[in-house]
Short mmCIF file of C-alpha atoms in Angstrom, two decimals:
data_model
loop_
_atom_site.label_atom_id
_atom_site.label_comp_id
_atom_site.label_asym_id
_atom_site.label_seq_id
_atom_site.Cartn_x
_atom_site.Cartn_y
_atom_site.Cartn_z
CA MET A 72 -14.97 -17.11 11.03
CA PHE A 73 -17.47 -16.33 8.27
CA LEU A 74 -17.14 -12.58 7.68
CA TYR A 75 -13.34 -12.58 7.63
CA PRO A 76 -12.90 -15.10 4.75
CA TRP A 77 -15.92 -13.59 2.98
CA GLN A 78 -14.21 -10.21 2.94
CA GLU A 79 -11.05 -11.84 1.57
CA LEU A 80 -12.81 -13.33 -1.50
CA GLU A 81 -12.44 -11.40 -4.74
CA ASP A 82 -16.16 -11.75 -5.53
CA GLN A 83 -17.40 -11.91 -1.89
CA ASN A 84 -19.59 -14.88 -2.82
CA SER A 85 -21.52 -16.10 0.23
CA ASP A 86 -21.91 -19.62 -1.19
CA ARG A 87 -18.16 -19.98 -1.57
CA THR A 88 -17.65 -18.58 1.92
CA LEU A 89 -20.09 -21.11 3.36
CA LEU A 90 -18.34 -23.92 1.49
CA ASN A 91 -15.01 -22.75 2.88
CA TYR A 92 -16.52 -22.52 6.38
CA PHE A 93 -17.90 -26.06 6.28
CA THR A 94 -14.82 -27.48 4.54
CA LEU A 95 -12.54 -26.10 7.24
CA GLY A 96 -14.88 -27.44 9.91
CA ARG A 97 -14.75 -30.88 8.32
CA ALA A 98 -10.96 -30.71 8.02
CA ILE A 99 -10.64 -29.82 11.72
CA PHE A 100 -12.92 -32.73 12.60
CA ASN A 101 -10.89 -35.14 10.46
CA GLY A 102 -7.74 -34.10 12.31
CA LEU A 103 -9.49 -34.36 15.67
CA GLU A 104 -10.88 -37.79 14.79
CA GLN A 105 -7.41 -39.13 13.99
CA ILE A 106 -6.06 -37.85 17.32
CA VAL A 107 -9.03 -39.23 19.29
CA ARG A 108 -8.71 -42.67 17.70
CA TRP A 109 -4.96 -42.61 18.32
CA HIS A 110 -5.32 -41.78 22.03
CA PHE A 111 -8.75 -43.10 23.08
CA GLY A 112 -9.44 -45.72 20.43
CA GLU A 113 -12.97 -44.42 19.80
CA PHE A 114 -15.10 -41.34 20.52
CA SER A 115 -17.22 -43.56 22.76
CA GLN A 116 -14.37 -43.53 25.31
CA ILE A 117 -14.89 -39.79 25.86
CA ASP A 118 -17.37 -38.79 28.56
CA ARG A 119 -16.90 -35.03 28.41
CA PHE A 120 -15.56 -32.97 25.50
CA LEU A 121 -14.93 -29.20 25.54
CA ASP A 122 -14.74 -27.15 22.34
CA PHE A 123 -13.08 -23.98 23.64
CA ALA A 124 -13.39 -20.82 21.52
CA CYS A 125 -16.06 -22.72 19.62
CA GLY A 126 -17.62 -19.95 17.55
CA TYR A 127 -20.94 -20.81 15.94
CA GLY A 128 -20.24 -24.52 15.53
CA ARG A 129 -17.87 -24.88 12.63
CA LEU A 130 -16.66 -28.09 14.29
CA THR A 131 -19.68 -29.00 16.43
CA ARG A 132 -21.98 -29.76 13.48
CA PHE A 133 -19.58 -32.58 12.57
CA LEU A 134 -18.66 -33.59 16.12
CA ILE A 135 -22.27 -34.36 17.11
CA GLN A 136 -22.29 -37.04 14.41
CA ALA A 137 -19.56 -38.91 16.31
CA LEU A 138 -20.26 -37.94 19.93
CA SER A 139 -23.55 -37.50 21.74
CA PRO A 140 -24.43 -33.80 22.30
CA GLU A 141 -24.92 -34.54 26.01
CA LYS A 142 -21.17 -35.19 26.21
CA ILE A 143 -20.19 -31.97 24.46
CA TRP A 144 -19.55 -28.59 26.12
CA VAL A 145 -18.89 -25.48 24.06
CA SER A 146 -17.43 -22.19 25.27
CA ASP A 147 -16.85 -18.85 23.57
CA ILE A 148 -16.39 -15.16 24.35
CA TYR A 149 -19.47 -14.43 22.23
CA ARG A 150 -22.55 -15.30 24.27
CA GLU A 151 -24.73 -15.40 21.13
CA ALA A 152 -22.51 -18.12 19.65
CA VAL A 153 -22.83 -20.29 22.75
CA GLU A 154 -26.60 -19.82 22.88
CA PHE A 155 -26.88 -20.65 19.17
CA GLN A 156 -25.02 -23.93 19.58
CA ALA A 157 -26.98 -24.91 22.67
CA ALA A 158 -30.25 -24.25 20.83
CA TYR A 159 -29.43 -25.85 17.48
CA PHE A 160 -27.07 -28.68 18.43
CA GLY A 161 -28.30 -29.53 21.93
CA VAL A 162 -24.85 -29.20 23.50
CA GLN A 163 -23.94 -27.68 26.87
CA GLY A 164 -22.82 -24.05 26.63
CA PHE A 165 -20.61 -21.93 28.88
CA HIS A 166 -19.86 -18.26 28.27
CA SER A 167 -16.13 -17.54 28.27
CA ALA A 168 -14.21 -14.50 29.56
CA SER A 169 -11.67 -12.11 28.07
CA GLN A 170 -9.19 -12.84 30.87
CA PRO A 171 -8.28 -16.34 32.11
CA GLU A 172 -8.57 -15.41 35.79
CA ASN A 173 -12.27 -14.74 35.20
CA TYR A 174 -12.96 -18.12 33.60
CA HIS A 175 -14.47 -20.52 36.13
CA LEU A 176 -15.84 -23.81 34.84
CA ASN A 177 -16.55 -26.41 37.52
CA GLN A 178 -16.02 -29.40 35.27
CA THR A 179 -13.18 -31.55 33.97
CA PHE A 180 -12.88 -33.01 30.49
CA ASP A 181 -11.38 -36.02 28.78
CA CYS A 182 -10.69 -34.00 25.65
CA ILE A 183 -10.39 -30.24 25.14
CA LEU A 184 -9.92 -28.63 21.74
CA ALA A 185 -8.72 -25.03 21.47
CA GLY A 186 -8.50 -24.61 17.72
CA SER A 187 -7.26 -21.27 16.40
CA PHE A 188 -7.28 -19.73 19.89
CA PHE A 189 -3.65 -19.50 20.99
CA SER A 190 -2.84 -18.25 17.50
CA HIS A 191 -4.46 -14.98 18.63
CA MET A 192 -3.27 -14.64 22.24
CA PRO A 193 -0.65 -12.09 23.39
CA GLU A 194 2.22 -13.28 25.55
CA ARG A 195 0.67 -11.92 28.77
CA THR A 196 -2.36 -14.26 28.48
CA PHE A 197 -0.86 -17.15 26.50
CA THR A 198 0.53 -19.02 29.52
CA PRO A 199 -2.37 -18.20 31.90
CA TRP A 200 -4.90 -19.55 29.40
CA MET A 201 -2.79 -22.67 28.88
CA GLN A 202 -2.73 -23.13 32.66
CA THR A 203 -6.49 -22.68 32.89
CA LEU A 204 -7.28 -25.24 30.20
CA TYR A 205 -4.68 -27.74 31.39
CA GLU A 206 -6.23 -27.73 34.86
CA LEU A 207 -9.60 -28.69 33.33
CA LEU A 208 -8.22 -32.05 32.11
CA THR A 209 -8.99 -35.39 33.68
CA PRO A 210 -5.85 -37.41 34.61
CA GLY A 211 -5.97 -39.29 31.30
CA GLY A 212 -7.35 -36.43 29.25
CA ILE A 213 -5.76 -34.54 26.38
CA LEU A 214 -5.66 -30.87 25.42
CA ILE A 215 -5.41 -30.26 21.68
CA PHE A 216 -4.54 -26.73 20.61
CA SER A 217 -3.27 -25.06 17.47
CA VAL A 218 -0.66 -22.34 16.95
CA LEU A 219 0.91 -20.44 14.08
CA GLY A 220 4.46 -21.77 13.78
CA GLU A 221 7.46 -19.62 12.97
CA GLU A 222 7.79 -21.42 9.62
CA ILE A 223 4.87 -19.43 8.21
CA LEU A 224 6.12 -16.06 9.39
CA PRO A 225 6.33 -13.52 6.54
CA ALA A 226 9.85 -13.51 5.09
CA HIS A 227 10.51 -9.91 6.16
CA VAL A 228 9.55 -10.56 9.80
CA SER A 229 11.97 -11.97 12.38
CA MET A 230 11.00 -14.03 15.41
CA PRO A 231 12.06 -12.41 18.72
CA SER A 232 14.39 -14.31 21.01
CA THR A 233 11.45 -14.92 23.36
CA GLY A 234 9.95 -17.28 20.78
CA ILE A 235 6.61 -15.47 20.54
CA LEU A 236 5.54 -12.67 18.21
CA PHE A 237 2.19 -10.94 18.73
CA SER A 238 0.72 -8.37 16.36
CA SER A 239 -2.34 -6.29 17.16
CA ASP A 240 -2.38 -4.93 13.59
CA THR A 241 -4.12 -8.00 12.20
CA SER A 242 -7.18 -9.54 13.80
CA GLU A 243 -10.09 -11.62 12.53
CA SER A 244 -12.41 -10.10 15.13
CA GLN A 245 -14.26 -6.86 14.50
CA SER A 246 -15.29 -6.35 18.12
CA LEU A 247 -12.63 -7.72 20.49
CA ASP A 248 -9.83 -5.51 21.78
CA LYS A 249 -6.92 -5.99 19.38
CA GLU A 250 -4.51 -5.93 22.31
CA ASP A 251 -6.30 -9.02 23.64
CA TYR A 252 -6.93 -10.74 20.30
CA GLY A 253 -4.51 -10.30 17.40
CA THR A 254 -2.22 -12.65 15.49
CA THR A 255 0.43 -14.72 17.27
CA TYR A 256 3.39 -16.76 15.98
CA VAL A 257 5.40 -19.03 18.28
CA THR A 258 8.34 -21.41 18.19
CA GLU A 259 8.15 -25.02 19.31
CA ALA A 260 10.64 -24.24 22.07
CA PHE A 261 8.32 -21.55 23.43
CA VAL A 262 5.33 -23.90 23.44
CA ARG A 263 7.27 -26.61 25.24
CA ARG A 264 8.49 -24.10 27.86
CA VAL A 265 4.92 -23.00 28.50
CA VAL A 266 3.67 -26.59 28.79
CA GLU A 267 6.52 -27.48 31.13
CA GLN A 268 5.69 -24.46 33.28
CA VAL A 269 1.94 -25.08 33.56
CA SER A 270 2.37 -28.82 34.18
CA GLN A 271 5.45 -28.49 36.40
CA GLY A 272 7.28 -30.71 33.95
CA GLN A 273 4.74 -33.54 34.17
CA ALA A 274 2.90 -33.24 30.83
CA SER A 275 3.59 -35.26 27.71
CA VAL A 276 3.74 -33.26 24.47
CA VAL A 277 3.26 -34.34 20.85
CA LYS A 278 3.51 -31.91 17.96
CA ILE A 279 1.69 -32.44 14.65
CA PRO A 280 3.21 -30.00 12.15
CA ARG A 281 0.48 -28.15 10.23
CA GLY A 282 -2.05 -30.60 11.62
CA MET A 283 -4.91 -28.10 11.49
CA CYS A 284 -6.04 -27.54 7.91
CA HIS A 285 -2.43 -27.93 6.77
CA TYR A 286 -1.68 -24.49 8.19
CA GLN A 287 -1.54 -24.27 11.97
CA ASP A 288 0.49 -26.71 14.06
CA PHE A 289 -1.45 -29.02 16.36
CA TYR A 290 -0.07 -29.81 19.82
CA VAL A 291 -1.44 -32.59 22.01
CA ILE A 292 -0.59 -32.47 25.72
CA SER A 293 -1.68 -34.70 28.58
CA PRO A 294 -0.92 -35.27 32.27
CA SER A 295 -0.51 -38.94 31.34
CA TYR A 296 1.80 -40.72 28.92
CA LEU A 297 1.28 -40.10 25.21
CA GLN A 298 2.40 -42.46 22.49
CA GLY A 299 4.97 -41.11 20.07
CA ALA A 300 3.82 -39.01 17.13
CA GLN A 301 5.08 -41.68 14.73
CA THR A 302 2.36 -44.03 15.94
CA LEU A 303 -0.31 -41.47 15.05
CA ASN A 304 0.37 -41.62 11.29
CA PHE A 305 -1.49 -38.35 10.81
CA HIS A 306 -2.91 -37.59 7.35
CA HIS A 307 -3.81 -34.21 5.87
CA GLN A 308 -6.79 -33.56 3.68
CA PRO A 309 -6.19 -32.89 -0.01
CA GLU A 310 -6.41 -29.34 -1.30
CA GLY A 311 -7.65 -28.08 -4.63
CA TYR A 312 -9.33 -25.31 -6.54
CA LEU A 313 -11.65 -24.77 -9.49
CA ASP A 314 -9.84 -22.33 -11.75
CA SER A 315 -12.38 -21.98 -14.55
CA CYS A 316 -15.82 -23.02 -15.74
CA THR A 317 -16.78 -22.23 -19.34
CA VAL A 318 -19.54 -23.32 -21.71
CA ASP A 319 -18.98 -23.68 -25.46
CA LEU A 320 -21.54 -23.36 -28.27
CA THR A 321 -22.37 -27.07 -28.11
CA GLY A 322 -23.54 -26.79 -24.51
CA THR A 323 -20.48 -28.54 -23.10
CA ILE A 324 -19.21 -27.38 -19.72
CA HIS A 325 -15.42 -27.26 -19.43
CA LEU A 326 -14.06 -27.46 -15.88
CA ARG A 327 -10.43 -26.89 -15.06
CA GLY A 328 -8.53 -26.73 -11.76
CA TRP A 329 -5.85 -28.32 -9.60
CA ALA A 330 -5.57 -30.78 -6.71
CA VAL A 331 -2.62 -31.69 -4.48
CA ASP A 332 -1.95 -34.04 -1.59
CA PHE A 333 0.60 -33.09 1.07
CA ASN A 334 0.96 -36.48 2.74
CA PRO A 335 4.27 -38.37 2.33
CA GLN A 336 3.91 -40.83 -0.54
CA GLY A 337 0.30 -39.67 -0.86
CA GLN A 338 -1.46 -38.61 -4.03
CA ILE A 339 -4.83 -37.56 -5.39
CA GLU A 340 -6.82 -40.69 -6.14
CA GLN A 341 -9.57 -38.99 -8.10
CA VAL A 342 -11.47 -35.79 -8.84
CA GLU A 343 -15.22 -36.40 -8.79
CA ILE A 344 -17.96 -34.26 -10.37
CA TRP A 345 -21.37 -34.70 -8.74
CA SER A 346 -24.81 -33.26 -9.45
CA GLN A 347 -28.32 -34.14 -8.33
CA GLY A 348 -27.01 -36.94 -6.15
CA GLN A 349 -25.18 -38.67 -8.99
CA GLN A 350 -21.54 -38.79 -9.97
CA MET A 351 -21.41 -37.27 -13.45
CA THR A 352 -17.78 -38.06 -14.17
CA GLN A 353 -14.35 -38.36 -12.59
CA THR A 354 -10.80 -37.58 -13.59
CA HIS A 355 -7.24 -37.42 -12.27
CA PRO A 356 -4.61 -34.68 -12.16
CA THR A 357 -2.45 -35.13 -15.27
CA GLU A 358 -1.64 -31.60 -16.39
CA PRO A 359 1.59 -29.75 -15.46
CA ARG A 360 1.18 -27.04 -12.83
CA PRO A 361 4.71 -25.91 -11.87
CA ASP A 362 3.25 -22.70 -10.40
CA LEU A 363 1.85 -24.66 -7.45
CA ARG A 364 5.31 -25.62 -6.24
CA GLU A 365 6.17 -21.95 -5.98
CA HIS A 366 2.78 -21.05 -4.51
CA PHE A 367 3.08 -23.57 -1.67
CA GLY A 368 6.85 -23.24 -1.36
CA ASN A 369 7.15 -26.99 -1.76
CA PRO A 370 9.43 -28.27 -4.56
CA ASN A 371 8.37 -31.85 -3.79
CA LEU A 372 4.77 -31.43 -4.90
CA PRO A 373 3.84 -33.50 -7.96
CA LEU A 374 4.31 -31.50 -11.13
CA ASP A 375 1.15 -32.89 -12.74
CA ALA A 376 -1.39 -31.37 -10.36
CA GLY A 377 -3.75 -29.85 -12.92
CA TRP A 378 -7.00 -31.50 -13.96
CA SER A 379 -9.75 -30.84 -16.47
CA CYS A 380 -12.99 -32.50 -17.53
CA ILE A 381 -16.19 -31.85 -19.45
CA ILE A 382 -19.87 -32.47 -18.75
CA SER A 383 -22.86 -31.85 -20.97
CA LEU A 384 -25.11 -28.96 -20.05
CA LYS A 385 -27.97 -30.86 -21.71
CA ARG A 386 -28.00 -33.23 -18.75
CA LEU A 387 -28.35 -30.38 -16.25
CA SER A 388 -30.54 -27.37 -15.67
CA PRO A 389 -28.96 -23.97 -14.86
CA GLU A 390 -30.30 -24.40 -11.32
CA ALA A 391 -28.58 -27.77 -10.85
CA ILE A 392 -25.83 -27.75 -8.25
CA VAL A 393 -22.44 -29.05 -9.32
CA LEU A 394 -20.21 -30.43 -6.58
CA ILE A 395 -16.51 -31.10 -7.13
CA ARG A 396 -14.88 -33.48 -4.68
CA ILE A 397 -11.24 -34.55 -4.49
CA VAL A 398 -10.11 -37.69 -2.68
CA ASN A 399 -6.59 -38.73 -1.68
CA THR A 400 -5.14 -42.20 -1.19
CA ALA A 401 -5.66 -41.89 2.59
CA GLY A 402 -9.39 -41.80 1.95
CA LEU A 403 -9.77 -38.17 3.00
CA ALA A 404 -11.90 -35.93 0.81
CA SER A 405 -12.35 -32.21 0.27
CA ILE A 406 -15.15 -30.42 -1.56
CA ILE A 407 -13.58 -27.62 -3.59
CA ALA A 408 -16.71 -26.29 -5.30
CA ALA A 409 -20.45 -26.62 -4.78
CA MET A 410 -22.79 -24.18 -6.50
CA PRO A 411 -25.43 -23.96 -9.23
CA ILE A 412 -24.34 -24.05 -12.86
CA LYS A 413 -25.51 -20.48 -13.40
CA THR A 414 -23.50 -19.34 -10.37
CA LEU A 415 -20.41 -21.12 -11.67
CA MET A 416 -20.75 -19.33 -14.99
CA ALA A 417 -21.47 -16.01 -13.28
CA ARG A 418 -18.40 -16.58 -11.12
CA GLN A 419 -16.39 -17.21 -14.27
CA ARG A 420 -17.59 -13.91 -15.71
CA ILE A 421 -16.57 -12.19 -12.50
CA LEU A 422 -13.18 -13.89 -12.63
CA ASN A 423 -12.77 -12.88 -16.27
CA GLU A 424 -13.68 -9.30 -15.42
CA LEU A 425 -11.32 -9.46 -12.48
CA SER A 426 -8.58 -10.79 -14.74
CA ARG A 427 -9.18 -7.99 -17.22
CA SER A 428 -9.19 -5.47 -14.40
CA GLN A 429 -5.95 -6.92 -13.06
CA ASN A 430 -4.42 -6.70 -16.55
CA ASN A 431 -5.59 -3.10 -16.81
CA VAL A 432 -4.11 -2.39 -13.40
CA GLN A 433 -0.83 -4.00 -14.46
CA GLN A 434 -0.77 -1.96 -17.66
CA THR A 435 -1.59 1.19 -15.72
CA GLN A 436 1.12 0.35 -13.22
CA ALA A 437 3.58 -0.19 -16.09
CA GLN A 438 2.59 3.16 -17.59
CA LEU A 439 2.83 4.76 -14.19
CA SER A 440 6.26 3.22 -13.70
CA ALA A 441 7.38 4.54 -17.10
CA THR A 442 5.98 7.96 -16.21
CA HIS A 443 7.82 7.86 -12.90
CA GLU A 444 11.05 6.99 -14.72
CA LYS A 445 10.51 9.85 -17.20
CA LEU A 446 9.66 12.16 -14.33
CA ALA A 447 12.80 11.09 -12.51
CA TYR A 448 14.82 11.73 -15.70
CA LEU A 449 13.29 15.19 -16.15
CA GLN A 450 13.70 15.89 -12.46
CA GLY A 451 17.39 15.09 -12.85
CA HIS A 452 17.67 17.55 -15.72
CA LEU A 453 15.74 20.14 -13.73
CA ASP A 454 18.00 19.63 -10.73
CA HIS A 455 21.06 20.03 -12.98
CA ALA A 456 19.61 23.18 -14.59
CA GLN A 457 18.77 24.62 -11.18
CA GLN A 458 22.28 23.82 -9.98
CA THR A 459 23.76 25.51 -13.09
CA LEU A 460 21.47 28.51 -12.57
CA GLU A 461 22.53 28.74 -8.95
CA GLN A 462 26.19 28.63 -9.97
CA SER A 463 25.57 31.35 -12.60
CA ARG A 464 23.78 33.47 -10.02
CA HIS A 465 26.73 33.06 -7.69
CA LYS A 466 29.18 34.07 -10.45
CA LEU A 467 26.99 37.08 -11.34
CA LEU A 468 26.88 38.16 -7.72
CA THR A 469 30.67 37.84 -7.45
CA THR A 470 31.14 39.83 -10.69
CA GLU A 471 28.74 42.52 -9.47
CA GLN A 472 30.66 42.73 -6.21
CA ARG A 473 33.95 43.09 -8.11
CA LEU A 474 32.39 45.70 -10.42
CA GLY A 475 31.20 47.65 -7.41
CA ALA A 476 34.69 47.56 -5.91
CA THR A 477 36.22 48.70 -9.25
CA GLN A 478 33.70 51.51 -9.54
CA ALA A 479 34.54 52.61 -6.02
CA GLN A 480 38.27 52.59 -6.87
CA LEU A 481 37.56 54.58 -10.07
CA LEU A 482 35.59 57.17 -8.15
CA ALA A 483 38.40 57.43 -5.61
CA THR A 484 40.98 57.84 -8.42
CA GLU A 485 38.88 60.47 -10.16
CA ALA A 486 38.52 62.33 -6.89
CA ALA A 487 42.29 62.18 -6.31
CA LEU A 488 42.93 63.41 -9.90
CA ALA A 489 40.53 66.30 -9.46
CA GLN A 490 42.23 67.20 -6.23
CA THR A 491 45.65 67.14 -7.94
CA GLN A 492 44.36 69.29 -10.79
CA ASN A 493 43.00 71.77 -8.30
CA GLN A 494 46.36 71.85 -6.56
CA VAL A 495 48.16 72.46 -9.89
CA GLN A 496 45.76 75.26 -10.79
CA ALA A 497 46.29 76.80 -7.38
CA MET A 498 50.06 76.66 -7.78
CA ALA A 499 49.89 78.14 -11.30
CA SER A 500 47.94 81.12 -10.09
CA SER A 501 50.34 81.96 -7.22
CA LYS A 502 52.86 84.96 -7.39
CA PHE A 503 55.79 82.60 -6.94
CA TRP A 504 54.73 80.46 -9.83
CA LYS A 505 54.14 83.49 -12.04
CA LEU A 506 57.63 84.89 -11.14
CA ARG A 507 59.17 81.47 -11.78
CA THR A 508 57.51 81.32 -15.19
CA LYS A 509 58.86 84.79 -16.14
CA TRP A 510 62.37 83.77 -14.96
CA PHE A 511 62.41 80.71 -17.19
CA LYS A 512 61.20 82.82 -20.14
CA LEU A 513 64.05 85.30 -19.54
CA ARG A 514 66.65 82.52 -19.44
CA ARG A 515 65.36 81.11 -22.69
CA ALA A 516 65.51 84.63 -24.20
CA MET A 517 69.15 84.84 -23.15
CA GLY A 518 69.76 81.51 -24.86
CA LEU A 519 70.12 79.57 -21.64
CA SER A 520 68.44 76.27 -20.92
CA ASP A 521 66.20 75.84 -17.93
CA ASN A 522 68.86 73.83 -16.06
CA GLU A 523 72.04 75.66 -17.22
CA PRO A 524 73.69 77.83 -14.51
CA ILE A 525 74.33 81.54 -15.23
#
């Protein structure tokens, strides 16, 4: 969960990746905390908690602040991750298995969290793993798991009639078999069928749309009765981004970004700028950002989601860390930037270079597109010329064939003429022909025509 987002960043900045890692961990904990308080009242009511597919403690580092490590079990396919958490957080660790039939944990739990696990399972192991985890619950326990809903499927991809779509082409893991761990999208109907099957129709189910980091759907299931989702009053954390950080000639730092809140009737209460343990300034989103509505596919987002503020560089050293925190009206906060001033400015240079590179790429693509159009135009002319040439060749061949036939007829005629001339010469040289010639001369001498009778 660290390398994958790091590789996705345009500048592959490890500080930003760490911030993203911790921010997501905090967001998952905030969601978990709301569910725990809704069902149990307090964390103190939980005797045993299992973080299944726990990784290296993205959640645990926050969970141990609310629940004693002695009450926390963690389990993961990566043995090193389990050993790391046991050593650093003091929790109980249990190595997982690639197949559910090989997972044997002789313990039951009041609360089990399987965050971002079923969003990677193929259909053949989805139900068996759900069965395995459900059977680890105490009678009043809850299983919380997340899935990728069909609503976030790419537009060009259709959901099969089975209600589950697994792809081995995309995987966050660099070592697990992609046929065992890929990317999975499911419908709510599919999830409810699976839960009904593993619980023999006895489990209660509550869905929290996009409850995990405002992306994956949370489901809460229990062998006992669950209150309705409307009593949960679940709140999402705010989201935001630092778009730019520049310094002018007066030593003034200009910060600009955006912040949005996805909760019904919710809004961003403030944007806070912190450094060296002190709040330097605060502001509110007041600038139009219509692009965010399109980006999130949500026409109901507030139009004025952009914010900007200034702080004096004279008050800070280049090594000073600037932290930007956004808070919504539900009291939930997100840190959207936390890095030294010099890193912020270096990041801005990288972003500027990236922007220039993207512009160059766009210009090159436009030139390439124009070249392709010209090439297509010339190719059309070439195709037409080749077609005309082929037609001319065909006509020439036909003409040559006709000429050959005419020449053959001429030769035959000449041969026939020569034969006739030979026959005439032969007749003229015969005694009969000579006598006939003398006879006609005699008749003409007598004054008779050739045809007049004597």
